[in-house]
mmCIF file of C-alpha atoms in Angstrom:
data_model
loop_
_atom_site.group_PDB
_atom_site.id
_atom_site.type_symbol
_atom_site.label_atom_id
_atom_site.label_comp_id
_atom_site.label_asym_id
_atom_site.label_seq_id
_atom_site.Cartn_x
_atom_site.Cartn_y
_atom_site.Cartn_z
ATOM 1 C CA VAL A 1024 0.984 -45.947 2.633
ATOM 2 C CA ALA A 1025 0.179 -42.225 2.493
ATOM 3 C CA SER A 1026 -3.241 -41.133 3.665
ATOM 4 C CA ALA A 1027 -5.664 -39.406 1.401
ATOM 5 C CA PRO A 1028 -5.660 -35.622 1.448
ATOM 6 C CA ARG A 1029 -8.048 -34.118 3.956
ATOM 7 C CA ALA A 1030 -10.857 -32.131 2.392
ATOM 8 C CA PRO A 1031 -11.238 -28.500 3.614
ATOM 9 C CA VAL A 1032 -14.265 -27.852 5.680
ATOM 10 C CA ALA A 1033 -16.168 -24.598 6.233
ATOM 11 C CA GLY A 1034 -14.582 -22.771 9.088
ATOM 12 C CA ASP A 1035 -11.010 -23.981 8.527
ATOM 13 C CA MET A 1036 -8.770 -21.353 10.218
ATOM 14 C CA PRO A 1037 -5.624 -19.976 8.673
ATOM 15 C CA SER A 1038 -2.646 -21.819 10.074
ATOM 16 C CA LEU A 1039 0.169 -19.980 8.293
ATOM 17 C CA PRO A 1040 2.304 -17.277 9.978
ATOM 18 C CA THR A 1041 1.556 -13.670 9.007
ATOM 19 C CA VAL A 1042 4.217 -11.229 7.982
ATOM 20 C CA ASP A 1043 3.569 -7.425 7.938
ATOM 21 C CA PHE A 1044 5.851 -6.187 5.134
ATOM 22 C CA SER A 1045 5.407 -2.427 5.670
ATOM 23 C CA ALA A 1046 9.074 -2.079 6.858
ATOM 24 C CA PHE A 1047 10.332 -2.840 3.409
ATOM 25 C CA MET A 1048 7.916 -0.526 1.511
ATOM 26 C CA SER A 1049 9.429 2.657 2.872
ATOM 27 C CA ASP A 1050 12.630 4.019 1.165
ATOM 28 C CA GLU A 1051 14.898 3.548 4.149
ATOM 29 C CA GLY A 1052 17.361 1.117 5.560
ATOM 30 C CA VAL A 1053 18.473 -1.719 3.405
ATOM 31 C CA VAL A 1054 16.047 -0.834 0.577
ATOM 32 C CA VAL A 1055 18.214 2.216 -0.029
ATOM 33 C CA GLY A 1056 21.553 0.581 0.740
ATOM 34 C CA ASP A 1057 21.909 1.712 4.387
ATOM 35 C CA GLU A 1058 22.066 -0.402 7.539
ATOM 36 C CA PRO A 1059 18.573 -2.301 8.020
ATOM 37 C CA THR A 1060 16.137 -0.739 10.333
ATOM 38 C CA ALA A 1061 14.996 -2.680 13.429
ATOM 39 C CA ALA A 1062 11.533 -3.213 11.824
ATOM 40 C CA GLN A 1063 13.281 -4.606 8.681
ATOM 41 C CA LEU A 1064 15.472 -6.928 10.743
ATOM 42 C CA SER A 1065 12.422 -8.213 12.620
ATOM 43 C CA CYS A 1066 10.439 -8.745 9.483
ATOM 44 C CA ALA A 1067 13.442 -10.559 7.833
ATOM 45 C CA ALA A 1068 13.745 -12.923 10.815
ATOM 46 C CA ARG A 1069 10.086 -13.823 10.624
ATOM 47 C CA ILE A 1070 10.525 -14.647 6.931
ATOM 48 C CA ASN A 1071 13.633 -16.771 7.555
ATOM 49 C CA GLU A 1072 11.901 -18.617 10.274
ATOM 50 C CA THR A 1073 9.017 -19.455 8.217
ATOM 51 C CA CYS A 1074 11.075 -20.440 5.129
ATOM 52 C CA ARG A 1075 13.749 -22.382 7.011
ATOM 53 C CA ASP A 1076 11.781 -24.178 9.767
ATOM 54 C CA ASP A 1077 8.052 -24.010 8.668
ATOM 55 C CA THR A 1078 6.114 -24.794 5.482
ATOM 56 C CA GLY A 1079 7.716 -21.829 3.539
ATOM 57 C CA PHE A 1080 4.242 -20.469 3.072
ATOM 58 C CA LEU A 1081 3.103 -17.278 4.716
ATOM 59 C CA TYR A 1082 0.351 -14.587 4.683
ATOM 60 C CA MET A 1083 1.755 -11.189 3.751
ATOM 61 C CA THR A 1084 0.185 -7.820 4.383
ATOM 62 C CA ASN A 1085 0.987 -4.153 3.762
ATOM 63 C CA PHE A 1086 3.155 -4.724 0.542
ATOM 64 C CA GLY A 1087 1.759 -1.933 -1.640
ATOM 65 C CA ILE A 1088 -1.377 -3.460 -3.003
ATOM 66 C CA THR A 1089 -4.820 -2.475 -1.808
ATOM 67 C CA ASP A 1090 -8.086 -4.249 -1.281
ATOM 68 C CA GLU A 1091 -9.548 -2.055 -4.122
ATOM 69 C CA ASP A 1092 -6.754 -3.320 -6.446
ATOM 70 C CA VAL A 1093 -7.519 -6.972 -5.691
ATOM 71 C CA ALA A 1094 -11.304 -6.465 -5.934
ATOM 72 C CA ASP A 1095 -10.830 -4.799 -9.459
ATOM 73 C CA ALA A 1096 -8.578 -7.555 -10.564
ATOM 74 C CA PHE A 1097 -11.013 -10.317 -9.579
ATOM 75 C CA SER A 1098 -13.946 -8.364 -11.111
ATOM 76 C CA LYS A 1099 -12.077 -8.415 -14.528
ATOM 77 C CA SER A 1100 -11.012 -11.910 -14.053
ATOM 78 C CA ALA A 1101 -14.672 -13.068 -13.554
ATOM 79 C CA ALA A 1102 -15.700 -11.093 -16.743
ATOM 80 C CA LEU A 1103 -13.041 -12.846 -18.755
ATOM 81 C CA PHE A 1104 -13.902 -16.360 -17.658
ATOM 82 C CA ALA A 1105 -17.607 -15.724 -18.021
ATOM 83 C CA LEU A 1106 -17.044 -15.370 -21.791
ATOM 84 C CA GLY A 1107 -18.819 -18.111 -23.816
ATOM 85 C CA ASN A 1108 -16.726 -20.844 -25.538
ATOM 86 C CA ASP A 1109 -17.080 -19.131 -28.860
ATOM 87 C CA GLN A 1110 -15.632 -15.812 -27.406
ATOM 88 C CA LYS A 1111 -12.867 -17.713 -25.558
ATOM 89 C CA ALA A 1112 -11.912 -19.248 -28.930
ATOM 90 C CA LYS A 1113 -11.023 -15.766 -30.150
ATOM 91 C CA LEU A 1114 -8.634 -15.018 -27.259
ATOM 92 C CA ASN A 1115 -4.952 -15.419 -27.808
ATOM 93 C CA PRO A 1116 -4.271 -19.095 -27.104
ATOM 94 C CA TYR A 1117 -1.574 -20.101 -24.727
ATOM 95 C CA ASP A 1118 1.831 -20.531 -26.172
ATOM 96 C CA PRO A 1119 4.426 -22.490 -24.092
ATOM 97 C CA VAL A 1120 7.191 -20.696 -25.926
ATOM 98 C CA THR A 1121 6.202 -17.234 -24.746
ATOM 99 C CA ASN A 1122 4.309 -18.539 -21.659
ATOM 100 C CA LEU A 1123 1.470 -16.050 -22.533
ATOM 101 C CA GLY A 1124 -2.201 -16.190 -23.454
ATOM 102 C CA PHE A 1125 -5.354 -18.236 -22.554
ATOM 103 C CA SER A 1126 -5.240 -21.873 -21.430
ATOM 104 C CA ALA A 1127 -8.535 -23.784 -21.984
ATOM 105 C CA PHE A 1128 -10.007 -25.903 -19.326
ATOM 106 C CA ALA A 1129 -8.013 -29.095 -18.435
ATOM 107 C CA SER A 1130 -5.363 -28.274 -21.029
ATOM 108 C CA GLU A 1131 -2.416 -28.493 -18.567
ATOM 109 C CA ALA A 1132 -1.154 -30.721 -15.706
ATOM 110 C CA LEU A 1133 1.276 -29.117 -13.280
ATOM 111 C CA ASN A 1134 1.908 -32.646 -12.142
ATOM 112 C CA ALA A 1135 2.395 -34.914 -15.166
ATOM 113 C CA ARG A 1136 1.661 -38.013 -13.103
ATOM 114 C CA ARG A 1137 -1.841 -36.625 -12.446
ATOM 115 C CA PRO A 1138 -4.886 -36.019 -14.559
ATOM 116 C CA ALA A 1139 -5.277 -32.606 -16.192
ATOM 117 C CA ASP A 1140 -5.872 -29.673 -13.863
ATOM 118 C CA LEU A 1141 -9.437 -28.725 -13.580
ATOM 119 C CA ARG A 1142 -8.907 -25.020 -14.299
ATOM 120 C CA GLU A 1143 -8.551 -22.490 -17.096
ATOM 121 C CA GLY A 1144 -6.195 -19.476 -17.030
ATOM 122 C CA PHE A 1145 -4.813 -16.358 -18.734
ATOM 123 C CA LYS A 1146 -1.074 -15.294 -18.554
ATOM 124 C CA TYR A 1147 0.198 -11.759 -18.865
ATOM 125 C CA LYS A 1148 3.888 -10.583 -18.925
ATOM 126 C CA ASN A 1149 6.056 -7.480 -18.929
ATOM 127 C CA ASN A 1150 4.644 -5.202 -21.597
ATOM 128 C CA ASP A 1151 8.090 -3.622 -22.215
ATOM 129 C CA VAL A 1152 9.327 -6.995 -23.375
ATOM 130 C CA PHE A 1153 6.304 -8.967 -24.759
ATOM 131 C CA ASP A 1154 3.376 -8.160 -26.995
ATOM 132 C CA ASN A 1155 0.396 -9.163 -24.693
ATOM 133 C CA VAL A 1156 -2.198 -9.928 -27.380
ATOM 134 C CA MET A 1157 -5.469 -8.828 -25.535
ATOM 135 C CA ARG A 1158 -7.992 -9.377 -28.323
ATOM 136 C CA GLY A 1159 -11.316 -10.514 -27.152
ATOM 137 C CA THR A 1160 -10.745 -9.579 -23.456
ATOM 138 C CA PRO A 1161 -13.454 -7.604 -21.607
ATOM 139 C CA ALA A 1162 -13.318 -3.825 -21.470
ATOM 140 C CA GLY A 1163 -10.714 -2.669 -18.975
ATOM 141 C CA PHE A 1164 -9.027 -6.090 -18.631
ATOM 142 C CA ALA A 1165 -5.815 -5.012 -20.247
ATOM 143 C CA GLU A 1166 -5.408 -1.839 -18.240
ATOM 144 C CA THR A 1167 -6.043 -3.866 -15.025
ATOM 145 C CA CYS A 1168 -3.545 -6.543 -15.940
ATOM 146 C CA GLU A 1169 -0.830 -3.900 -16.494
ATOM 147 C CA GLY A 1170 -1.506 -1.857 -13.327
ATOM 148 C CA PHE A 1171 -1.749 -5.105 -11.121
ATOM 149 C CA TYR A 1172 1.440 -6.507 -12.751
ATOM 150 C CA ARG A 1173 3.472 -3.382 -12.056
ATOM 151 C CA LYS A 1174 2.415 -3.254 -8.348
ATOM 152 C CA CYS A 1175 3.126 -6.999 -7.954
ATOM 153 C CA LEU A 1176 6.558 -6.441 -9.543
ATOM 154 C CA THR A 1177 7.453 -3.499 -7.220
ATOM 155 C CA ALA A 1178 6.491 -5.583 -4.074
ATOM 156 C CA ALA A 1179 8.434 -8.641 -5.503
ATOM 157 C CA ARG A 1180 11.577 -6.593 -5.902
ATOM 158 C CA ARG A 1181 11.328 -5.454 -2.273
ATOM 159 C CA ILE A 1182 10.743 -9.004 -1.190
ATOM 160 C CA ALA A 1183 13.985 -10.008 -2.965
ATOM 161 C CA VAL A 1184 15.859 -7.578 -0.820
ATOM 162 C CA ALA A 1185 14.136 -8.837 2.253
ATOM 163 C CA CYS A 1186 15.117 -12.309 1.420
ATOM 164 C CA ALA A 1187 18.734 -11.394 1.086
ATOM 165 C CA LEU A 1188 18.635 -9.857 4.597
ATOM 166 C CA ALA A 1189 16.725 -12.811 5.964
ATOM 167 C CA LEU A 1190 19.392 -15.236 4.829
ATOM 168 C CA GLU A 1191 22.097 -13.065 6.386
ATOM 169 C CA LEU A 1192 23.973 -12.468 3.142
ATOM 170 C CA PRO A 1193 26.852 -10.000 3.296
ATOM 171 C CA SER A 1194 25.790 -6.341 3.059
ATOM 172 C CA ASP A 1195 27.443 -6.030 -0.408
ATOM 173 C CA ASP A 1196 25.050 -8.778 -1.558
ATOM 174 C CA SER A 1197 21.816 -7.158 -0.523
ATOM 175 C CA ARG A 1198 20.821 -7.120 -4.155
ATOM 176 C CA PHE A 1199 22.003 -10.735 -4.754
ATOM 177 C CA PHE A 1200 18.420 -11.856 -5.661
ATOM 178 C CA GLU A 1201 16.993 -8.575 -6.964
ATOM 179 C CA ARG A 1202 19.795 -8.050 -9.580
ATOM 180 C CA ASN A 1203 18.606 -11.135 -11.398
ATOM 181 C CA PHE A 1204 15.519 -9.188 -12.415
ATOM 182 C CA LYS A 1205 16.925 -6.525 -14.760
ATOM 183 C CA VAL A 1206 15.099 -7.357 -18.023
ATOM 184 C CA VAL A 1207 12.010 -8.950 -16.339
ATOM 185 C CA ASP A 1208 11.458 -11.489 -19.110
ATOM 186 C CA GLN A 1209 9.929 -14.272 -17.058
ATOM 187 C CA CYS A 1210 7.894 -12.727 -14.333
ATOM 188 C CA THR A 1211 4.274 -13.757 -15.036
ATOM 189 C CA LEU A 1212 0.805 -12.700 -13.845
ATOM 190 C CA GLN A 1213 -1.753 -15.463 -14.115
ATOM 191 C CA PHE A 1214 -5.561 -15.240 -13.690
ATOM 192 C CA LEU A 1215 -7.194 -18.735 -12.760
ATOM 193 C CA HIS A 1216 -10.646 -20.015 -12.860
ATOM 194 C CA PHE A 1217 -11.618 -23.414 -11.353
ATOM 195 C CA PRO A 1218 -15.214 -24.210 -12.468
ATOM 196 C CA PRO A 1219 -17.498 -26.217 -10.112
ATOM 197 C CA VAL A 1220 -16.749 -29.832 -9.711
ATOM 198 C CA ALA A 1221 -19.807 -32.137 -9.681
ATOM 199 C CA ALA A 1222 -19.619 -35.504 -7.674
ATOM 200 C CA ASP A 1223 -19.921 -37.335 -10.869
ATOM 201 C CA ASP A 1224 -17.010 -35.429 -12.429
ATOM 202 C CA ALA A 1225 -14.504 -36.830 -9.913
ATOM 203 C CA VAL A 1226 -11.427 -38.568 -11.321
ATOM 204 C CA ASN A 1227 -9.839 -40.348 -8.380
ATOM 205 C CA ASP A 1228 -7.184 -42.970 -8.543
ATOM 206 C CA ASP A 1229 -6.182 -45.550 -5.961
ATOM 207 C CA ASP A 1230 -4.166 -42.981 -3.958
ATOM 208 C CA ILE A 1231 -6.289 -39.917 -3.928
ATOM 209 C CA ALA A 1232 -9.665 -40.133 -2.234
ATOM 210 C CA THR A 1233 -10.423 -36.427 -2.725
ATOM 211 C CA GLN A 1234 -10.509 -34.965 -6.161
ATOM 212 C CA LEU A 1235 -7.713 -32.886 -7.162
ATOM 213 C CA ARG A 1236 -8.250 -29.585 -8.937
ATOM 214 C CA VAL A 1237 -4.558 -29.119 -9.310
ATOM 215 C CA GLY A 1238 -1.977 -31.825 -8.703
ATOM 216 C CA GLU A 1239 0.939 -31.653 -6.267
ATOM 217 C CA HIS A 1240 3.752 -29.341 -7.503
ATOM 218 C CA THR A 1241 6.335 -26.799 -6.685
ATOM 219 C CA ASP A 1242 6.440 -23.414 -8.473
ATOM 220 C CA PHE A 1243 9.290 -22.869 -10.881
ATOM 221 C CA GLY A 1244 10.919 -19.628 -9.754
ATOM 222 C CA MET A 1245 11.875 -17.567 -6.647
ATOM 223 C CA VAL A 1246 8.654 -16.415 -5.076
ATOM 224 C CA THR A 1247 4.926 -16.509 -5.750
ATOM 225 C CA LEU A 1248 2.248 -14.024 -4.659
ATOM 226 C CA LEU A 1249 -1.202 -15.652 -4.514
ATOM 227 C CA PHE A 1250 -4.462 -13.823 -4.172
ATOM 228 C CA HIS A 1251 -7.869 -15.458 -3.557
ATOM 229 C CA ASP A 1252 -11.512 -14.369 -4.411
ATOM 230 C CA SER A 1253 -13.546 -13.275 -1.491
ATOM 231 C CA VAL A 1254 -16.228 -16.070 -2.140
ATOM 232 C CA VAL A 1255 -14.590 -19.544 -1.952
ATOM 233 C CA ASN A 1256 -11.481 -17.646 -0.604
ATOM 234 C CA GLY A 1257 -8.852 -20.234 -1.494
ATOM 235 C CA ALA A 1258 -10.467 -23.156 0.036
ATOM 236 C CA GLY A 1259 -8.909 -26.475 -0.999
ATOM 237 C CA LEU A 1260 -5.233 -25.133 -1.149
ATOM 238 C CA GLN A 1261 -2.948 -27.434 0.803
ATOM 239 C CA VAL A 1262 0.690 -26.939 1.389
ATOM 240 C CA LYS A 1263 3.866 -28.535 2.742
ATOM 241 C CA LYS A 1264 7.572 -28.278 2.671
ATOM 242 C CA ALA A 1265 9.250 -30.323 -0.193
ATOM 243 C CA ALA A 1266 12.079 -32.643 0.534
ATOM 244 C CA THR A 1267 14.208 -31.025 -2.323
ATOM 245 C CA ASP A 1268 13.717 -28.398 -5.003
ATOM 246 C CA GLN A 1269 10.769 -30.004 -6.804
ATOM 247 C CA VAL A 1270 7.716 -32.200 -6.228
ATOM 248 C CA GLY A 1271 5.434 -33.879 -8.816
ATOM 249 C CA GLY A 1272 5.672 -35.384 -12.189
ATOM 250 C CA ALA A 1273 9.124 -36.551 -13.081
ATOM 251 C CA ALA A 1274 10.354 -35.402 -9.651
ATOM 252 C CA GLY A 1275 7.992 -37.587 -7.826
ATOM 253 C CA GLY A 1276 7.680 -37.102 -4.006
ATOM 254 C CA GLU A 1277 3.908 -36.771 -3.967
ATOM 255 C CA PHE A 1278 3.708 -39.020 -0.896
ATOM 256 C CA ASP A 1279 6.843 -38.099 0.986
ATOM 257 C CA GLY A 1280 4.941 -37.631 4.262
ATOM 258 C CA ASP A 1281 1.196 -37.177 4.433
ATOM 259 C CA GLU A 1282 1.040 -33.934 6.419
ATOM 260 C CA TRP A 1283 -0.497 -31.219 4.403
ATOM 261 C CA THR A 1284 -1.463 -27.805 5.879
ATOM 262 C CA GLU A 1285 -4.707 -26.078 4.883
ATOM 263 C CA ALA A 1286 -3.949 -22.672 3.518
ATOM 264 C CA PRO A 1287 -7.266 -20.827 2.936
ATOM 265 C CA GLY A 1288 -7.094 -17.132 1.768
ATOM 266 C CA ARG A 1289 -7.749 -14.361 4.003
ATOM 267 C CA GLY A 1290 -9.328 -12.048 1.422
ATOM 268 C CA GLY A 1291 -8.574 -8.578 0.139
ATOM 269 C CA ALA A 1292 -4.917 -7.583 -0.189
ATOM 270 C CA THR A 1293 -3.415 -10.287 1.922
ATOM 271 C CA ALA A 1294 -1.350 -12.611 -0.354
ATOM 272 C CA VAL A 1295 -0.382 -16.083 0.304
ATOM 273 C CA VAL A 1296 3.372 -16.075 -0.430
ATOM 274 C CA ASN A 1297 5.644 -19.135 -1.053
ATOM 275 C CA THR A 1298 9.117 -19.859 -2.301
ATOM 276 C CA GLY A 1299 9.720 -21.843 -5.443
ATOM 277 C CA ALA A 1300 12.289 -24.313 -6.858
ATOM 278 C CA LEU A 1301 14.970 -21.826 -7.881
ATOM 279 C CA MET A 1302 15.047 -20.420 -4.285
ATOM 280 C CA ALA A 1303 15.927 -23.943 -3.032
ATOM 281 C CA ARG A 1304 18.780 -24.048 -5.509
ATOM 282 C CA TRP A 1305 20.061 -20.570 -4.658
ATOM 283 C CA THR A 1306 20.079 -21.529 -0.829
ATOM 284 C CA ASN A 1307 21.176 -25.117 -1.113
ATOM 285 C CA ASP A 1308 17.798 -26.168 0.348
ATOM 286 C CA GLU A 1309 18.173 -23.947 3.466
ATOM 287 C CA TRP A 1310 14.906 -22.641 2.088
ATOM 288 C CA ARG A 1311 13.355 -25.670 0.498
ATOM 289 C CA ALA A 1312 10.693 -25.448 -2.227
ATOM 290 C CA THR A 1313 7.115 -25.465 -1.008
ATOM 291 C CA ALA A 1314 4.775 -28.099 -2.382
ATOM 292 C CA HIS A 1315 1.048 -27.380 -2.775
ATOM 293 C CA ARG A 1316 -2.053 -28.792 -4.440
ATOM 294 C CA VAL A 1317 -5.774 -27.867 -4.694
ATOM 295 C CA VAL A 1318 -8.413 -30.266 -3.710
ATOM 296 C CA ALA A 1319 -12.048 -29.814 -4.629
ATOM 297 C CA GLY A 1320 -13.282 -30.218 -1.077
ATOM 298 C CA PRO A 1321 -16.820 -30.925 0.194
ATOM 299 C CA PRO A 1322 -19.848 -30.093 -1.800
ATOM 300 C CA GLU A 1323 -20.297 -26.551 -0.432
ATOM 301 C CA VAL A 1324 -16.844 -25.850 -1.766
ATOM 302 C CA ALA A 1325 -16.496 -27.996 -4.840
ATOM 303 C CA SER A 1326 -19.834 -26.777 -6.172
ATOM 304 C CA ARG A 1327 -18.739 -23.125 -6.453
ATOM 305 C CA ASP A 1328 -16.594 -21.304 -8.979
ATOM 306 C CA ARG A 1329 -13.106 -20.783 -7.540
ATOM 307 C CA TYR A 1330 -10.782 -17.893 -8.652
ATOM 308 C CA SER A 1331 -7.214 -17.084 -7.842
ATOM 309 C CA ILE A 1332 -4.584 -14.662 -9.212
ATOM 310 C CA ALA A 1333 -0.856 -15.608 -9.039
ATOM 311 C CA PHE A 1334 2.238 -13.441 -9.662
ATOM 312 C CA PHE A 1335 5.374 -15.595 -10.318
ATOM 313 C CA PHE A 1336 8.588 -13.691 -9.650
ATOM 314 C CA ASP A 1337 10.982 -15.659 -11.817
ATOM 315 C CA PRO A 1338 14.568 -14.543 -12.625
ATOM 316 C CA ASP A 1339 15.583 -13.313 -15.997
ATOM 317 C CA LYS A 1340 16.201 -16.051 -18.568
ATOM 318 C CA ASP A 1341 19.939 -15.367 -18.635
ATOM 319 C CA ALA A 1342 20.352 -15.402 -14.924
ATOM 320 C CA ILE A 1343 22.541 -18.221 -13.611
ATOM 321 C CA ILE A 1344 21.089 -19.860 -10.546
ATOM 322 C CA ALA A 1345 24.002 -20.953 -8.334
ATOM 323 C CA THR A 1346 24.048 -21.357 -4.563
ATOM 324 C CA HIS A 1347 25.354 -18.339 -2.671
ATOM 325 C CA PRO A 1348 28.684 -19.106 -0.782
ATOM 326 C CA ALA A 1349 27.029 -18.009 2.652
ATOM 327 C CA CYS A 1350 24.364 -20.842 2.084
ATOM 328 C CA LEU A 1351 27.039 -23.254 1.148
ATOM 329 C CA ALA A 1352 29.055 -22.508 4.195
ATOM 330 C CA ARG A 1353 26.026 -23.190 6.447
ATOM 331 C CA THR A 1354 25.235 -26.377 4.642
ATOM 332 C CA GLY A 1355 28.596 -28.042 4.576
ATOM 333 C CA TRP A 1356 30.097 -26.620 1.409
ATOM 334 C CA GLU A 1357 28.595 -29.420 -0.808
ATOM 335 C CA ALA A 1358 26.397 -27.851 -3.591
ATOM 336 C CA ARG A 1359 23.250 -30.047 -4.021
ATOM 337 C CA TYR A 1360 22.520 -28.519 -7.391
ATOM 338 C CA ALA A 1361 24.598 -27.754 -10.424
ATOM 339 C CA PRO A 1362 24.357 -24.117 -11.755
ATOM 340 C CA ILE A 1363 21.600 -23.716 -14.251
ATOM 341 C CA SER A 1364 20.146 -20.768 -16.221
ATOM 342 C CA ALA A 1365 16.696 -19.724 -15.294
ATOM 343 C CA ARG A 1366 15.818 -20.071 -19.064
ATOM 344 C CA ASP A 1367 16.808 -23.690 -19.084
ATOM 345 C CA PHE A 1368 15.098 -24.520 -15.778
ATOM 346 C CA VAL A 1369 11.786 -22.870 -16.674
ATOM 347 C CA MET A 1370 11.808 -24.343 -20.090
ATOM 348 C CA MET A 1371 12.271 -27.798 -18.565
ATOM 349 C CA LYS A 1372 9.243 -27.241 -16.291
ATOM 350 C CA ILE A 1373 7.069 -25.768 -19.008
ATOM 351 C CA MET A 1374 7.830 -28.636 -21.392
ATOM 352 C CA GLU A 1375 6.958 -31.136 -18.626
ATOM 353 C CA MET A 1376 3.611 -29.407 -17.922
ATOM 354 C CA GLN A 1377 2.573 -29.060 -21.545
ATOM 355 C CA LYS A 1378 4.221 -32.258 -22.852
ATOM 356 C CA THR A 1379 5.537 -30.111 -25.548
ATOM 357 C CA SER A 1380 8.386 -31.411 -27.669
ATOM 358 C CA GLU A 1381 11.736 -30.521 -26.233
ATOM 359 C CA ALA A 1382 13.181 -29.576 -29.591
ATOM 360 C CA GLY A 1383 10.320 -27.099 -30.349
ATOM 361 C CA VAL A 1384 10.454 -25.266 -27.082
ATOM 362 C CA LYS A 1385 14.295 -25.173 -26.875
ATOM 363 C CA ALA A 1386 14.569 -23.710 -30.375
ATOM 364 C CA ALA A 1387 12.249 -20.850 -29.640
ATOM 365 C CA TYR A 1388 12.739 -20.154 -26.005
#
């Protein structure tokens, strides 16, 4: 029987490795098609060690986003979620077909086997592809969304190149991952707010002794960049490596082992970075998906508003996700996953989360 998740306590120390990404932010080495620099090789080796042998979560620094950028984003986020319910009703409502807009509190469940997630959110995507309807949002929110999105996208493209180097793909495949982001029609910026959880609001079942704010799950795409506010600073985030490409809901696996690692934020422009389900498929589980959840924690944590911002680096809809031959060779040449389009995989996960009719989503997506 799996043990209940441990509640985070004040003073929990970061237990994830830290990667200084500055070597990939300069226009040199593998970034411009030349031989990788010594610093890039060292950084790539650190990423590979974390994703292959550890939890698949790491802290990343020096990737082109400043403390001021993050502070501004959280300031605008707090203003958005401070709107009254009548004002929130005027925001563009979340649409699972476009994966855009405002999601009301407890309207989603990232793990369909769990109660609704205790959060509200707002999603923003590529302005060159989508009409981000920003009516009703606070002054300056749209401009902050666009600026932060572009900086995250620039960093994520460099991370894609670093991943190819980390996995020792052939030099002519240094853009193997990055080339699947031409249109950029699935990368998403999400602002999240977790209101305080009172003791009498707890919804525990027989297996969970600590209230879940977000159920166990794996992210859909390639890589996620996660930022935490400076107050609660990510307390309650728990992580572990998944057995396969997915955890939660139809995939199960919530209790495949009971060892979860605390992953509190470090504030400012240090991001928590993790790999998603499509990376597991691309690498034949050399880099397995990384499961995570958010627990409410003790009263001093649960009683406070919690904010986070996530950038989901998800391949273009038409990208076909098939394991790279180099990864197949290292894992015995037997592909664990059939090729699938990024469109079909993400559609499947959104449908599961929203419990939307398959026909309706498939027709529009």
